[in-house]
Amino acid sequence: MAVPVAMEKTNTEKEEHDNKPYILQLPDHITVHIFCKVPIKTLIQCQCVCKSWRHSLSDPHFTKDLFSRTPPSFLFHGLSGGPINPKSEGYLLVDLNKISSPNDFTLKLYKDPNVRNLRVGVLGSCNGLLCIYELNRRCFYISNPITSESLALPTLSLSPLTIAYCERERIDNPYYCGFGYSPISNSYKVVLYLSSSGKSHEYEVLVLTVGSRIWRSIGNVSVFPSSRFQPYGVYVNGFLHWVGQYGNSSTLICAFDVESECFQQLSLPPYDLDLQLPANCLDFLDTQFTLGVLNGSLSVTVRSCSRSNITVWLMKDYGIHESWTKELEISSDVLGSPSFSRVLKFTEDGQVLLLNGSHLQAYTPGTRSVVTIEVDGIPSLVDECVHIPSFVSLRGVITG
């Protein structure tokens, strides 16, 4: 008696299923639930186990759920000092939750396949994606260092005045940049303040929606990022943020709504200097502001060189000036270095992780002590950012 073809196929599939390791026989929803509890370092290895796991890890619903559960890491990019060494190319991901386990808290990732040289800047991290700027060729890329995917963005032509300005001032990057996401339209955007006139205080704002081919001008702005502070916008709550200036006196936070492409102004925390009064201009010039994201809130780290202290403020209720809260104050003498960059994380055991120059440090407020964290392989010539790794696919980003 002949066996139906459909029955033969079913029996073959059953045999193949039974011959698989037990973990590969689990239903997809169980596998995804397990993945959400596995460290990112292990998940990257899981991509190579089989096609079904790779497919599960790239599923949009899974990547969104995993991203919401994944704590921030720290991403380094650059050279490991001295002459060019190909082995030092790429990214080093530092798990800020595992600094007590030196052999388990770093992960080497491959360099961006599109970038031809090492002179790049990381403009921002958003939802597991990086925006990269290659200085030599003035090219922009969107990259996912976890999946090794990369997308070259349309080239932006600079005007002769801007090129002349760059050459005169000996600068590689004439932009103030930002990279953000709008959950409403499900779109990623790159924002540039461009000194199109060749003057340092006249900026046109250009926007590129990732997946399109056109840089759009949304006009000139009266509030622009200050050259004294970080050039890259900090993304939080659907907005990109820079410390900027209005005219020659007022200093505030420029907030760009990624969805509406409109600007808002946020006040700086109630620092003890009245930054709006010209009488205090000497104190102000001695003060540094660094924006960041801590515990999900917009943060400002204020450093006064003359007063030898560092304070960290959080805007706990976004957009409400009264919600600025001083979370931390450190004496500069404790850090023992003039190259302090920023606070990275408040740990669950009460420590504060800092970036001090090119060194990671752990500060204990109770004892006012600082310990340098040795990380094997951290490059000495680096660009760095706080980054939450993700398996989001660039193909899905382009198609929206």
Short mmCIF file of N, CA, C and O in Angstrom, two decimals, residues 235-311:
data_model
loop_
_atom_site.label_atom_id
_atom_site.label_comp_id
_atom_site.label_asym_id
_atom_site.label_seq_id
_atom_site.Cartn_x
_atom_site.Cartn_y
_atom_site.Cartn_z
N TYR A 235 19.83 62.33 23.24
CA TYR A 235 18.44 61.95 22.96
C TYR A 235 17.76 61.40 24.20
O TYR A 235 18.26 60.48 24.84
N VAL A 236 16.60 61.96 24.53
CA VAL A 236 15.76 61.45 25.62
C VAL A 236 14.36 62.02 25.45
O VAL A 236 14.18 63.18 25.03
N ASN A 237 13.35 61.19 25.70
CA ASN A 237 11.96 61.62 25.70
C ASN A 237 11.49 62.16 24.34
O ASN A 237 10.64 63.03 24.28
N GLY A 238 12.08 61.66 23.25
CA GLY A 238 11.67 62.10 21.92
C GLY A 238 12.31 63.40 21.47
O GLY A 238 11.97 63.92 20.40
N PHE A 239 13.25 63.93 22.27
CA PHE A 239 13.91 65.19 21.96
C PHE A 239 15.43 64.99 21.91
O PHE A 239 15.97 64.13 22.61
N LEU A 240 16.09 65.81 21.10
CA LEU A 240 17.55 65.92 21.12
C LEU A 240 17.92 67.21 21.85
O LEU A 240 17.26 68.23 21.69
N HIS A 241 18.99 67.14 22.64
CA HIS A 241 19.33 68.27 23.52
C HIS A 241 20.78 68.68 23.36
O HIS A 241 21.67 67.84 23.27
N TRP A 242 21.00 70.00 23.34
CA TRP A 242 22.33 70.59 23.36
C TRP A 242 22.31 71.74 24.38
O TRP A 242 21.28 72.37 24.62
N VAL A 243 23.46 72.02 24.99
CA VAL A 243 23.60 73.27 25.74
C VAL A 243 23.90 74.36 24.73
O VAL A 243 24.85 74.24 23.94
N GLY A 244 23.06 75.39 24.70
CA GLY A 244 23.20 76.41 23.67
C GLY A 244 23.12 77.81 24.21
O GLY A 244 22.99 78.05 25.42
N GLN A 245 23.20 78.75 23.30
CA GLN A 245 23.16 80.16 23.65
C GLN A 245 22.10 80.90 22.85
O GLN A 245 21.84 80.56 21.68
N TYR A 246 21.51 81.87 23.48
CA TYR A 246 20.57 82.76 22.82
C TYR A 246 21.19 84.15 22.84
O TYR A 246 21.30 84.77 23.90
N GLY A 247 21.63 84.61 21.69
CA GLY A 247 22.35 85.88 21.66
C GLY A 247 23.71 85.72 22.31
O GLY A 247 24.36 84.70 22.19
N ASN A 248 24.13 86.74 23.05
CA ASN A 248 25.45 86.72 23.69
C ASN A 248 25.39 86.52 25.19
O ASN A 248 26.41 86.51 25.86
N SER A 249 24.16 86.40 25.77
CA SER A 249 24.08 86.36 27.22
C SER A 249 23.45 85.09 27.77
O SER A 249 24.01 84.44 28.65
N SER A 250 22.27 84.72 27.28
CA SER A 250 21.52 83.61 27.89
C SER A 250 22.09 82.26 27.48
O SER A 250 22.38 82.02 26.31
N THR A 251 22.23 81.39 28.45
CA THR A 251 22.66 80.02 28.21
C THR A 251 21.55 79.09 28.68
O THR A 251 21.04 79.25 29.79
N LEU A 252 21.16 78.14 27.84
CA LEU A 252 20.03 77.28 28.13
C LEU A 252 20.20 75.95 27.41
O LEU A 252 21.24 75.69 26.81
N ILE A 253 19.18 75.11 27.47
CA ILE A 253 19.19 73.83 26.77
C ILE A 253 18.28 73.94 25.55
O ILE A 253 17.11 74.28 25.67
N CYS A 254 18.85 73.68 24.36
CA CYS A 254 18.06 73.62 23.12
C CYS A 254 17.49 72.22 23.01
O CYS A 254 18.25 71.24 23.04
N ALA A 255 16.17 72.11 22.87
CA ALA A 255 15.52 70.81 22.75
C ALA A 255 14.82 70.73 21.40
O ALA A 255 13.95 71.56 21.10
N PHE A 256 15.19 69.73 20.60
CA PHE A 256 14.62 69.56 19.26
C PHE A 256 13.66 68.38 19.28
O PHE A 256 14.04 67.25 19.59
N ASP A 257 12.37 68.65 18.97
CA ASP A 257 11.35 67.61 18.90
C ASP A 257 11.54 66.83 17.60
O ASP A 257 11.35 67.37 16.51
N VAL A 258 11.93 65.56 17.71
CA VAL A 258 12.25 64.77 16.52
C VAL A 258 11.03 64.57 15.64
O VAL A 258 11.14 64.51 14.41
N GLU A 259 9.83 64.50 16.22
CA GLU A 259 8.62 64.29 15.42
C GLU A 259 8.18 65.56 14.71
O GLU A 259 8.04 65.59 13.49
N SER A 260 7.99 66.66 15.45
CA SER A 260 7.46 67.89 14.85
C SER A 260 8.55 68.74 14.20
O SER A 260 8.24 69.67 13.44
N GLU A 261 9.83 68.44 14.49
CA GLU A 261 10.99 69.18 13.98
C GLU A 261 10.92 70.66 14.37
O GLU A 261 11.27 71.55 13.62
N CYS A 262 10.47 70.87 15.61
CA CYS A 262 10.42 72.21 16.20
C CYS A 262 11.33 72.25 17.42
O CYS A 262 11.61 71.22 18.04
N PHE A 263 11.76 73.47 17.77
CA PHE A 263 12.65 73.65 18.91
C PHE A 263 11.90 74.17 20.12
O PHE A 263 10.94 74.94 20.00
N GLN A 264 12.36 73.72 21.28
CA GLN A 264 11.90 74.26 22.55
C GLN A 264 13.13 74.66 23.36
O GLN A 264 14.25 74.26 23.04
N GLN A 265 12.90 75.46 24.39
CA GLN A 265 13.98 75.87 25.26
C GLN A 265 13.72 75.36 26.67
O GLN A 265 12.62 75.52 27.20
N LEU A 266 14.73 74.72 27.26
CA LEU A 266 14.65 74.26 28.63
C LEU A 266 15.69 75.01 29.45
O LEU A 266 16.79 75.28 28.97
N SER A 267 15.34 75.32 30.67
CA SER A 267 16.29 76.03 31.53
C SER A 267 17.28 75.06 32.14
O SER A 267 17.00 73.87 32.34
N LEU A 268 18.48 75.56 32.40
CA LEU A 268 19.48 74.78 33.11
C LEU A 268 19.05 74.63 34.57
O LEU A 268 18.18 75.36 35.05
N PRO A 269 19.61 73.67 35.29
CA PRO A 269 19.24 73.49 36.70
C PRO A 269 19.60 74.74 37.50
O PRO A 269 20.41 75.56 37.08
N PRO A 270 18.98 74.90 38.67
CA PRO A 270 19.21 76.10 39.49
C PRO A 270 20.58 76.10 40.14
O PRO A 270 20.72 76.07 41.37
N TYR A 271 21.59 76.13 39.30
CA TYR A 271 22.97 76.17 39.78
C TYR A 271 23.19 77.48 40.52
O TYR A 271 22.54 78.49 40.24
N ASP A 272 24.15 77.51 41.46
CA ASP A 272 24.29 78.68 42.34
C ASP A 272 24.82 79.92 41.63
O ASP A 272 24.87 80.99 42.23
N LEU A 273 25.23 79.78 40.35
CA LEU A 273 25.60 80.97 39.59
C LEU A 273 24.41 81.43 38.78
O LEU A 273 23.73 80.62 38.16
N ASP A 274 24.14 82.71 38.78
CA ASP A 274 23.08 83.24 37.92
C ASP A 274 23.70 83.47 36.54
O ASP A 274 24.30 84.50 36.26
N LEU A 275 23.53 82.49 35.67
CA LEU A 275 24.24 82.51 34.39
C LEU A 275 23.70 83.55 33.42
O LEU A 275 24.29 83.78 32.38
N GLN A 276 22.57 84.17 33.76
CA GLN A 276 21.99 85.14 32.83
C GLN A 276 22.57 86.55 33.04
O GLN A 276 22.32 87.44 32.24
N LEU A 277 23.31 86.76 34.12
CA LEU A 277 23.79 88.10 34.42
C LEU A 277 25.21 88.30 33.92
O LEU A 277 26.11 87.53 34.24
N PRO A 278 25.45 89.33 33.08
CA PRO A 278 26.80 89.58 32.58
C PRO A 278 27.82 89.75 33.69
O PRO A 278 29.00 89.50 33.50
N ALA A 279 27.38 90.19 34.88
CA ALA A 279 28.33 90.42 35.98
C ALA A 279 29.05 89.14 36.37
O ALA A 279 30.15 89.16 36.90
N ASN A 280 28.44 87.98 36.07
CA ASN A 280 29.04 86.71 36.45
C ASN A 280 29.72 86.02 35.28
O ASN A 280 29.98 84.82 35.32
N CYS A 281 29.99 86.78 34.22
CA CYS A 281 30.49 86.14 32.99
C CYS A 281 31.83 85.44 33.22
O CYS A 281 32.10 84.42 32.60
N LEU A 282 32.67 85.95 34.12
CA LEU A 282 33.95 85.31 34.35
C LEU A 282 33.76 83.95 35.01
O LEU A 282 34.42 82.97 34.68
N ASP A 283 32.81 83.87 35.98
CA ASP A 283 32.52 82.59 36.61
C ASP A 283 31.92 81.62 35.60
O ASP A 283 32.21 80.44 35.61
N PHE A 284 31.06 82.16 34.72
CA PHE A 284 30.41 81.30 33.74
C PHE A 284 31.43 80.68 32.78
O PHE A 284 31.36 79.50 32.45
N LEU A 285 32.40 81.48 32.34
CA LEU A 285 33.40 80.96 31.41
C LEU A 285 34.24 79.87 32.06
O LEU A 285 34.90 79.10 31.37
N ASP A 286 34.21 79.81 33.39
CA ASP A 286 34.96 78.80 34.11
C ASP A 286 34.11 77.58 34.43
O ASP A 286 34.54 76.68 35.12
N THR A 287 32.87 77.55 33.91
CA THR A 287 31.92 76.48 34.22
C THR A 287 31.65 75.63 32.98
O THR A 287 31.43 76.17 31.90
N GLN A 288 31.66 74.31 33.16
CA GLN A 288 31.39 73.39 32.06
C GLN A 288 30.09 72.64 32.32
O GLN A 288 29.81 72.27 33.46
N PHE A 289 29.32 72.43 31.24
CA PHE A 289 28.06 71.69 31.34
C PHE A 289 28.13 70.49 30.40
O PHE A 289 28.50 70.63 29.23
N THR A 290 27.75 69.32 30.89
CA THR A 290 27.72 68.11 30.08
C THR A 290 26.34 67.46 30.23
O THR A 290 25.92 67.16 31.35
N LEU A 291 25.66 67.27 29.11
CA LEU A 291 24.35 66.63 29.14
C LEU A 291 24.50 65.12 29.06
O LEU A 291 25.47 64.60 28.50
N GLY A 292 23.52 64.40 29.59
CA GLY A 292 23.52 62.95 29.52
C GLY A 292 22.15 62.41 29.88
O GLY A 292 21.18 63.17 30.02
N VAL A 293 22.07 61.11 30.04
CA VAL A 293 20.84 60.44 30.48
C VAL A 293 21.22 59.52 31.63
O VAL A 293 22.06 58.63 31.49
N LEU A 294 20.61 59.73 32.79
CA LEU A 294 20.84 58.90 33.96
C LEU A 294 19.50 58.47 34.53
O LEU A 294 18.60 59.31 34.71
N ASN A 295 19.36 57.19 34.79
CA ASN A 295 18.11 56.64 35.31
C ASN A 295 16.91 57.04 34.45
O ASN A 295 15.81 57.26 34.96
N GLY A 296 17.13 57.16 33.14
CA GLY A 296 16.05 57.49 32.22
C GLY A 296 15.70 58.96 32.15
O GLY A 296 14.79 59.34 31.42
N SER A 297 16.41 59.81 32.89
CA SER A 297 16.11 61.24 32.93
C SER A 297 17.24 62.05 32.30
O SER A 297 18.40 61.63 32.31
N LEU A 298 16.88 63.22 31.78
CA LEU A 298 17.89 64.15 31.28
C LEU A 298 18.76 64.60 32.44
O LEU A 298 18.25 64.96 33.51
N SER A 299 20.08 64.57 32.26
CA SER A 299 20.99 64.97 33.33
C SER A 299 21.92 66.08 32.84
O SER A 299 22.20 66.19 31.65
N VAL A 300 22.36 66.89 33.79
CA VAL A 300 23.36 67.92 33.52
C VAL A 300 24.45 67.79 34.58
O VAL A 300 24.16 67.84 35.78
N THR A 301 25.67 67.59 34.12
CA THR A 301 26.82 67.59 35.02
C THR A 301 27.48 68.96 34.93
O THR A 301 27.85 69.40 33.84
N VAL A 302 27.57 69.64 36.05
CA VAL A 302 28.11 71.00 36.11
C VAL A 302 29.46 70.94 36.81
O VAL A 302 29.57 70.42 37.93
N ARG A 303 30.46 71.48 36.14
CA ARG A 303 31.79 71.51 36.74
C ARG A 303 32.29 72.94 36.79
O ARG A 303 32.40 73.61 35.78
N SER A 304 32.60 73.39 37.99
CA SER A 304 33.17 74.71 38.20
C SER A 304 34.63 74.55 38.57
O SER A 304 34.95 74.05 39.66
N CYS A 305 35.52 74.98 37.67
CA CYS A 305 36.95 74.82 37.93
C CYS A 305 37.39 75.68 39.11
O CYS A 305 38.20 75.27 39.93
N SER A 306 36.86 76.90 39.20
CA SER A 306 37.28 77.80 40.27
C SER A 306 36.78 77.34 41.63
O SER A 306 37.42 77.55 42.65
N ARG A 307 35.61 76.68 41.65
CA ARG A 307 35.05 76.24 42.92
C ARG A 307 35.40 74.80 43.24
O ARG A 307 35.01 74.26 44.28
N SER A 308 36.09 74.13 42.30
CA SER A 308 36.61 72.77 42.52
C SER A 308 35.54 71.78 42.94
O SER A 308 35.73 71.00 43.88
N ASN A 309 34.41 71.81 42.26
CA ASN A 309 33.41 70.79 42.55
C ASN A 309 32.64 70.41 41.29
O ASN A 309 32.62 71.13 40.29
N ILE A 310 32.03 69.24 41.35
CA ILE A 310 31.23 68.71 40.26
C ILE A 310 29.86 68.34 40.83
O ILE A 310 29.77 67.65 41.85
N THR A 311 28.80 68.83 40.19
CA THR A 311 27.45 68.49 40.63
C THR A 311 26.69 67.85 39.48
O THR A 311 26.87 68.23 38.33
#
